[in-house]
mmCIF file with all atom_site columns, C-alpha atoms in Angstrom:
data_model
loop_
_atom_site.group_PDB
_atom_site.id
_atom_site.type_symbol
_atom_site.label_atom_id
_atom_site.label_alt_id
_atom_site.label_comp_id
_atom_site.label_asym_id
_atom_site.label_entity_id
_atom_site.label_seq_id
_atom_site.pdbx_PDB_ins_code
_atom_site.Cartn_x
_atom_site.Cartn_y
_atom_site.Cartn_z
_atom_site.occupancy
_atom_site.B_iso_or_equiv
_atom_site.pdbx_formal_charge
_atom_site.auth_seq_id
_atom_site.auth_comp_id
_atom_site.auth_asym_id
_atom_site.auth_atom_id
_atom_site.pdbx_PDB_model_num
ATOM 1   C CA . UNK A 1 1   ? -53.667 -122.863 13.073 1.00 91.00 ? 1   UNK A CA 1
ATOM 2   C CA . UNK A 1 2   ? -54.182 -125.722 10.661 1.00 90.00 ? 2   UNK A CA 1
ATOM 3   C CA . UNK A 1 3   ? -51.339 -127.298 8.677  1.00 92.00 ? 3   UNK A CA 1
ATOM 4   C CA . UNK A 1 4   ? -51.851 -129.431 5.579  1.00 93.00 ? 4   UNK A CA 1
ATOM 5   C CA . UNK A 1 5   ? -49.005 -131.551 4.250  1.00 94.00 ? 5   UNK A CA 1
ATOM 6   C CA . UNK A 1 6   ? -48.402 -132.534 0.641  1.00 94.00 ? 6   UNK A CA 1
ATOM 7   C CA . UNK A 1 7   ? -45.663 -133.915 -1.584 1.00 95.00 ? 7   UNK A CA 1
ATOM 8   C CA . UNK A 1 8   ? -45.594 -133.890 -5.403 1.00 94.00 ? 8   UNK A CA 1
ATOM 9   C CA . UNK A 1 9   ? -49.161 -132.499 -5.429 1.00 94.00 ? 9   UNK A CA 1
ATOM 10  C CA . UNK A 1 10  ? -50.447 -135.397 -3.303 1.00 96.00 ? 10  UNK A CA 1
ATOM 11  C CA . UNK A 1 11  ? -52.038 -134.768 0.051  1.00 96.00 ? 11  UNK A CA 1
ATOM 12  C CA . UNK A 1 12  ? -50.404 -136.557 2.980  1.00 97.00 ? 12  UNK A CA 1
ATOM 13  C CA . UNK A 1 13  ? -53.367 -138.083 4.789  1.00 94.00 ? 13  UNK A CA 1
ATOM 14  C CA . UNK A 1 14  ? -51.507 -140.084 7.434  1.00 94.00 ? 14  UNK A CA 1
ATOM 15  C CA . UNK A 1 15  ? -47.940 -140.576 8.558  1.00 96.00 ? 15  UNK A CA 1
ATOM 16  C CA . UNK A 1 16  ? -46.094 -141.824 11.564 1.00 96.00 ? 16  UNK A CA 1
ATOM 17  C CA . UNK A 1 17  ? -43.465 -143.915 13.225 1.00 97.00 ? 17  UNK A CA 1
ATOM 18  C CA . UNK A 1 18  ? -44.619 -147.119 14.888 1.00 96.00 ? 18  UNK A CA 1
ATOM 19  C CA . UNK A 1 19  ? -42.742 -149.606 17.031 1.00 95.00 ? 19  UNK A CA 1
ATOM 20  C CA . UNK A 1 20  ? -44.212 -153.060 16.450 1.00 94.00 ? 20  UNK A CA 1
ATOM 21  C CA . UNK A 1 21  ? -44.671 -155.497 19.303 1.00 92.00 ? 21  UNK A CA 1
ATOM 22  C CA . UNK A 1 22  ? -41.574 -157.423 18.217 1.00 86.00 ? 22  UNK A CA 1
ATOM 23  C CA . UNK A 1 23  ? -39.401 -157.819 15.126 1.00 84.00 ? 23  UNK A CA 1
ATOM 24  C CA . UNK A 1 24  ? -41.803 -160.172 13.323 1.00 85.00 ? 24  UNK A CA 1
ATOM 25  C CA . UNK A 1 25  ? -45.118 -158.528 14.231 1.00 92.00 ? 25  UNK A CA 1
ATOM 26  C CA . UNK A 1 26  ? -47.502 -157.203 11.589 1.00 95.00 ? 26  UNK A CA 1
ATOM 27  C CA . UNK A 1 27  ? -48.594 -153.604 11.180 1.00 96.00 ? 27  UNK A CA 1
ATOM 28  C CA . UNK A 1 28  ? -52.265 -153.227 10.238 1.00 97.00 ? 28  UNK A CA 1
ATOM 29  C CA . UNK A 1 29  ? -53.920 -150.010 9.113  1.00 95.00 ? 29  UNK A CA 1
ATOM 30  C CA . UNK A 1 30  ? -57.690 -149.787 8.693  1.00 93.00 ? 30  UNK A CA 1
ATOM 31  C CA . UNK A 1 31  ? -58.430 -147.143 6.075  1.00 88.00 ? 31  UNK A CA 1
ATOM 32  C CA . UNK A 1 32  ? -62.020 -145.929 5.782  1.00 84.00 ? 32  UNK A CA 1
ATOM 33  C CA . UNK A 1 33  ? -63.385 -143.671 3.073  1.00 75.00 ? 33  UNK A CA 1
ATOM 34  C CA . UNK A 1 34  ? -66.748 -142.141 2.420  1.00 73.00 ? 34  UNK A CA 1
ATOM 35  C CA . UNK A 1 35  ? -69.519 -144.359 1.034  1.00 75.00 ? 35  UNK A CA 1
ATOM 36  C CA . UNK A 1 36  ? -68.710 -147.223 3.416  1.00 80.00 ? 36  UNK A CA 1
ATOM 37  C CA . UNK A 1 37  ? -65.366 -148.047 1.770  1.00 82.00 ? 37  UNK A CA 1
ATOM 38  C CA . UNK A 1 38  ? -62.925 -149.947 3.989  1.00 88.00 ? 38  UNK A CA 1
ATOM 39  C CA . UNK A 1 39  ? -59.424 -151.157 3.191  1.00 90.00 ? 39  UNK A CA 1
ATOM 40  C CA . UNK A 1 40  ? -57.372 -153.272 5.549  1.00 95.00 ? 40  UNK A CA 1
ATOM 41  C CA . UNK A 1 41  ? -53.657 -152.852 4.868  1.00 96.00 ? 41  UNK A CA 1
ATOM 42  C CA . UNK A 1 42  ? -51.268 -155.271 6.554  1.00 97.00 ? 42  UNK A CA 1
ATOM 43  C CA . UNK A 1 43  ? -47.488 -155.102 6.370  1.00 96.00 ? 43  UNK A CA 1
ATOM 44  C CA . UNK A 1 44  ? -45.886 -158.325 7.607  1.00 96.00 ? 44  UNK A CA 1
ATOM 45  C CA . UNK A 1 45  ? -42.256 -159.311 8.055  1.00 93.00 ? 45  UNK A CA 1
ATOM 46  C CA . UNK A 1 46  ? -40.966 -162.843 7.472  1.00 91.00 ? 46  UNK A CA 1
ATOM 47  C CA . UNK A 1 47  ? -37.688 -164.575 6.784  1.00 88.00 ? 47  UNK A CA 1
ATOM 48  C CA . UNK A 1 48  ? -37.015 -167.475 4.450  1.00 88.00 ? 48  UNK A CA 1
ATOM 49  C CA . UNK A 1 49  ? -33.994 -169.570 3.539  1.00 87.00 ? 49  UNK A CA 1
ATOM 50  C CA . UNK A 1 50  ? -33.319 -167.758 0.259  1.00 85.00 ? 50  UNK A CA 1
ATOM 51  C CA . UNK A 1 51  ? -31.976 -164.720 2.151  1.00 82.00 ? 51  UNK A CA 1
ATOM 52  C CA . UNK A 1 52  ? -33.084 -162.689 -0.899 1.00 89.00 ? 52  UNK A CA 1
ATOM 53  C CA . UNK A 1 53  ? -34.729 -159.456 0.113  1.00 90.00 ? 53  UNK A CA 1
ATOM 54  C CA . UNK A 1 54  ? -38.050 -158.822 -1.606 1.00 91.00 ? 54  UNK A CA 1
ATOM 55  C CA . UNK A 1 55  ? -41.615 -157.602 -1.247 1.00 92.00 ? 55  UNK A CA 1
ATOM 56  C CA . UNK A 1 56  ? -44.667 -159.620 -2.260 1.00 94.00 ? 56  UNK A CA 1
ATOM 57  C CA . UNK A 1 57  ? -48.248 -158.378 -2.328 1.00 94.00 ? 57  UNK A CA 1
ATOM 58  C CA . UNK A 1 58  ? -51.486 -160.210 -1.878 1.00 94.00 ? 58  UNK A CA 1
ATOM 59  C CA . UNK A 1 59  ? -55.008 -158.832 -2.357 1.00 93.00 ? 59  UNK A CA 1
ATOM 60  C CA . UNK A 1 60  ? -58.141 -160.578 -1.156 1.00 92.00 ? 60  UNK A CA 1
ATOM 61  C CA . UNK A 1 61  ? -61.416 -158.632 -1.211 1.00 90.00 ? 61  UNK A CA 1
ATOM 62  C CA . UNK A 1 62  ? -60.713 -155.503 0.854  1.00 90.00 ? 62  UNK A CA 1
ATOM 63  C CA . UNK A 1 63  ? -57.472 -156.784 2.437  1.00 95.00 ? 63  UNK A CA 1
ATOM 64  C CA . UNK A 1 64  ? -54.196 -155.639 0.846  1.00 95.00 ? 64  UNK A CA 1
ATOM 65  C CA . UNK A 1 65  ? -51.235 -157.500 2.315  1.00 97.00 ? 65  UNK A CA 1
ATOM 66  C CA . UNK A 1 66  ? -47.599 -156.520 1.835  1.00 96.00 ? 66  UNK A CA 1
ATOM 67  C CA . UNK A 1 67  ? -45.155 -159.278 2.787  1.00 95.00 ? 67  UNK A CA 1
ATOM 68  C CA . UNK A 1 68  ? -41.630 -158.041 3.499  1.00 94.00 ? 68  UNK A CA 1
ATOM 69  C CA . UNK A 1 69  ? -39.230 -160.957 3.182  1.00 93.00 ? 69  UNK A CA 1
ATOM 70  C CA . UNK A 1 70  ? -35.733 -160.904 4.685  1.00 90.00 ? 70  UNK A CA 1
ATOM 71  C CA . UNK A 1 71  ? -35.778 -157.223 5.682  1.00 87.00 ? 71  UNK A CA 1
ATOM 72  C CA . UNK A 1 72  ? -32.485 -156.289 7.301  1.00 76.00 ? 72  UNK A CA 1
ATOM 73  C CA . UNK A 1 73  ? -31.689 -154.280 10.411 1.00 71.00 ? 73  UNK A CA 1
ATOM 74  C CA . UNK A 1 74  ? -30.130 -151.314 8.555  1.00 78.00 ? 74  UNK A CA 1
ATOM 75  C CA . UNK A 1 75  ? -33.464 -150.259 7.130  1.00 85.00 ? 75  UNK A CA 1
ATOM 76  C CA . UNK A 1 76  ? -35.399 -151.385 4.106  1.00 89.00 ? 76  UNK A CA 1
ATOM 77  C CA . UNK A 1 77  ? -38.564 -150.298 2.417  1.00 91.00 ? 77  UNK A CA 1
ATOM 78  C CA . UNK A 1 78  ? -40.141 -148.847 -0.685 1.00 92.00 ? 78  UNK A CA 1
ATOM 79  C CA . UNK A 1 79  ? -38.208 -146.414 -2.867 1.00 92.00 ? 79  UNK A CA 1
ATOM 80  C CA . UNK A 1 80  ? -41.273 -145.257 -4.802 1.00 94.00 ? 80  UNK A CA 1
ATOM 81  C CA . UNK A 1 81  ? -44.863 -144.890 -3.609 1.00 96.00 ? 81  UNK A CA 1
ATOM 82  C CA . UNK A 1 82  ? -47.048 -147.980 -4.041 1.00 95.00 ? 82  UNK A CA 1
ATOM 83  C CA . UNK A 1 83  ? -50.636 -147.443 -5.216 1.00 94.00 ? 83  UNK A CA 1
ATOM 84  C CA . UNK A 1 84  ? -52.802 -149.409 -2.800 1.00 92.00 ? 84  UNK A CA 1
ATOM 85  C CA . UNK A 1 85  ? -56.368 -148.294 -3.562 1.00 89.00 ? 85  UNK A CA 1
ATOM 86  C CA . UNK A 1 86  ? -58.760 -145.874 -5.154 1.00 87.00 ? 86  UNK A CA 1
ATOM 87  C CA . UNK A 1 87  ? -61.044 -144.370 -2.521 1.00 83.00 ? 87  UNK A CA 1
ATOM 88  C CA . UNK A 1 88  ? -63.788 -141.936 -3.438 1.00 81.00 ? 88  UNK A CA 1
ATOM 89  C CA . UNK A 1 89  ? -62.280 -141.604 -6.928 1.00 87.00 ? 89  UNK A CA 1
ATOM 90  C CA . UNK A 1 90  ? -58.781 -140.699 -5.697 1.00 90.00 ? 90  UNK A CA 1
ATOM 91  C CA . UNK A 1 91  ? -55.687 -142.908 -5.726 1.00 94.00 ? 91  UNK A CA 1
ATOM 92  C CA . UNK A 1 92  ? -54.127 -143.769 -2.375 1.00 93.00 ? 92  UNK A CA 1
ATOM 93  C CA . UNK A 1 93  ? -50.381 -144.426 -2.168 1.00 96.00 ? 93  UNK A CA 1
ATOM 94  C CA . UNK A 1 94  ? -48.128 -145.862 0.550  1.00 97.00 ? 94  UNK A CA 1
ATOM 95  C CA . UNK A 1 95  ? -44.450 -145.367 1.332  1.00 97.00 ? 95  UNK A CA 1
ATOM 96  C CA . UNK A 1 96  ? -42.750 -147.126 4.239  1.00 96.00 ? 96  UNK A CA 1
ATOM 97  C CA . UNK A 1 97  ? -39.336 -147.915 5.625  1.00 95.00 ? 97  UNK A CA 1
ATOM 98  C CA . UNK A 1 98  ? -38.613 -150.472 8.365  1.00 94.00 ? 98  UNK A CA 1
ATOM 99  C CA . UNK A 1 99  ? -35.684 -150.918 10.744 1.00 91.00 ? 99  UNK A CA 1
ATOM 100 C CA . UNK A 1 100 ? -34.711 -153.337 13.475 1.00 89.00 ? 100 UNK A CA 1
ATOM 101 C CA . UNK A 1 101 ? -33.812 -151.539 16.685 1.00 85.00 ? 101 UNK A CA 1
ATOM 102 C CA . UNK A 1 102 ? -32.208 -152.977 19.794 1.00 79.00 ? 102 UNK A CA 1
ATOM 103 C CA . UNK A 1 103 ? -29.199 -154.947 20.934 1.00 71.00 ? 103 UNK A CA 1
ATOM 104 C CA . UNK A 1 104 ? -26.792 -156.659 18.566 1.00 68.00 ? 104 UNK A CA 1
ATOM 105 C CA . UNK A 1 105 ? -27.202 -160.060 20.262 1.00 67.00 ? 105 UNK A CA 1
ATOM 106 C CA . UNK A 1 106 ? -30.451 -160.536 18.271 1.00 61.00 ? 106 UNK A CA 1
ATOM 107 C CA . UNK A 1 107 ? -32.305 -161.444 21.453 1.00 69.00 ? 107 UNK A CA 1
ATOM 108 C CA . UNK A 1 108 ? -34.024 -158.156 22.076 1.00 74.00 ? 108 UNK A CA 1
ATOM 109 C CA . UNK A 1 109 ? -34.902 -156.377 18.857 1.00 83.00 ? 109 UNK A CA 1
ATOM 110 C CA . UNK A 1 110 ? -38.047 -154.552 17.882 1.00 87.00 ? 110 UNK A CA 1
ATOM 111 C CA . UNK A 1 111 ? -39.139 -153.395 14.428 1.00 92.00 ? 111 UNK A CA 1
ATOM 112 C CA . UNK A 1 112 ? -39.705 -149.705 13.794 1.00 94.00 ? 112 UNK A CA 1
ATOM 113 C CA . UNK A 1 113 ? -41.808 -148.738 10.770 1.00 96.00 ? 113 UNK A CA 1
ATOM 114 C CA . UNK A 1 114 ? -42.084 -145.245 9.320  1.00 96.00 ? 114 UNK A CA 1
ATOM 115 C CA . UNK A 1 115 ? -44.962 -144.774 6.898  1.00 97.00 ? 115 UNK A CA 1
ATOM 116 C CA . UNK A 1 116 ? -46.756 -142.144 4.829  1.00 97.00 ? 116 UNK A CA 1
ATOM 117 C CA . UNK A 1 117 ? -50.147 -142.410 3.091  1.00 96.00 ? 117 UNK A CA 1
ATOM 118 C CA . UNK A 1 118 ? -50.846 -140.026 0.206  1.00 97.00 ? 118 UNK A CA 1
ATOM 119 C CA . UNK A 1 119 ? -54.036 -139.137 -1.672 1.00 94.00 ? 119 UNK A CA 1
ATOM 120 C CA . UNK A 1 120 ? -54.079 -137.579 -5.132 1.00 93.00 ? 120 UNK A CA 1
#
């Protein structure tokens, strides 16, 4: 049996839950399309003194970087899909949510990221 997933008429092409190496590690996805297209998507987590929670994006050639600043333990992420590329004439979207898991003493936490990639 084969199962295909979709949401709002968009095909779900990849999804999962990933535990990063530690709470400040990056998550990198290498996305390859037909015709030799390659996109490197990196989600990184940093803290700064502003304590304001926000997301910044950076694009350089085929590397799309999402910088998550001051993401909290309760869970934070996107509330609407983010268009990250057009591959083979179809838009690719990303949704993700990140949590800190582990002890409350802040000495042994790991970041869990749930993500979904969609294609129109």
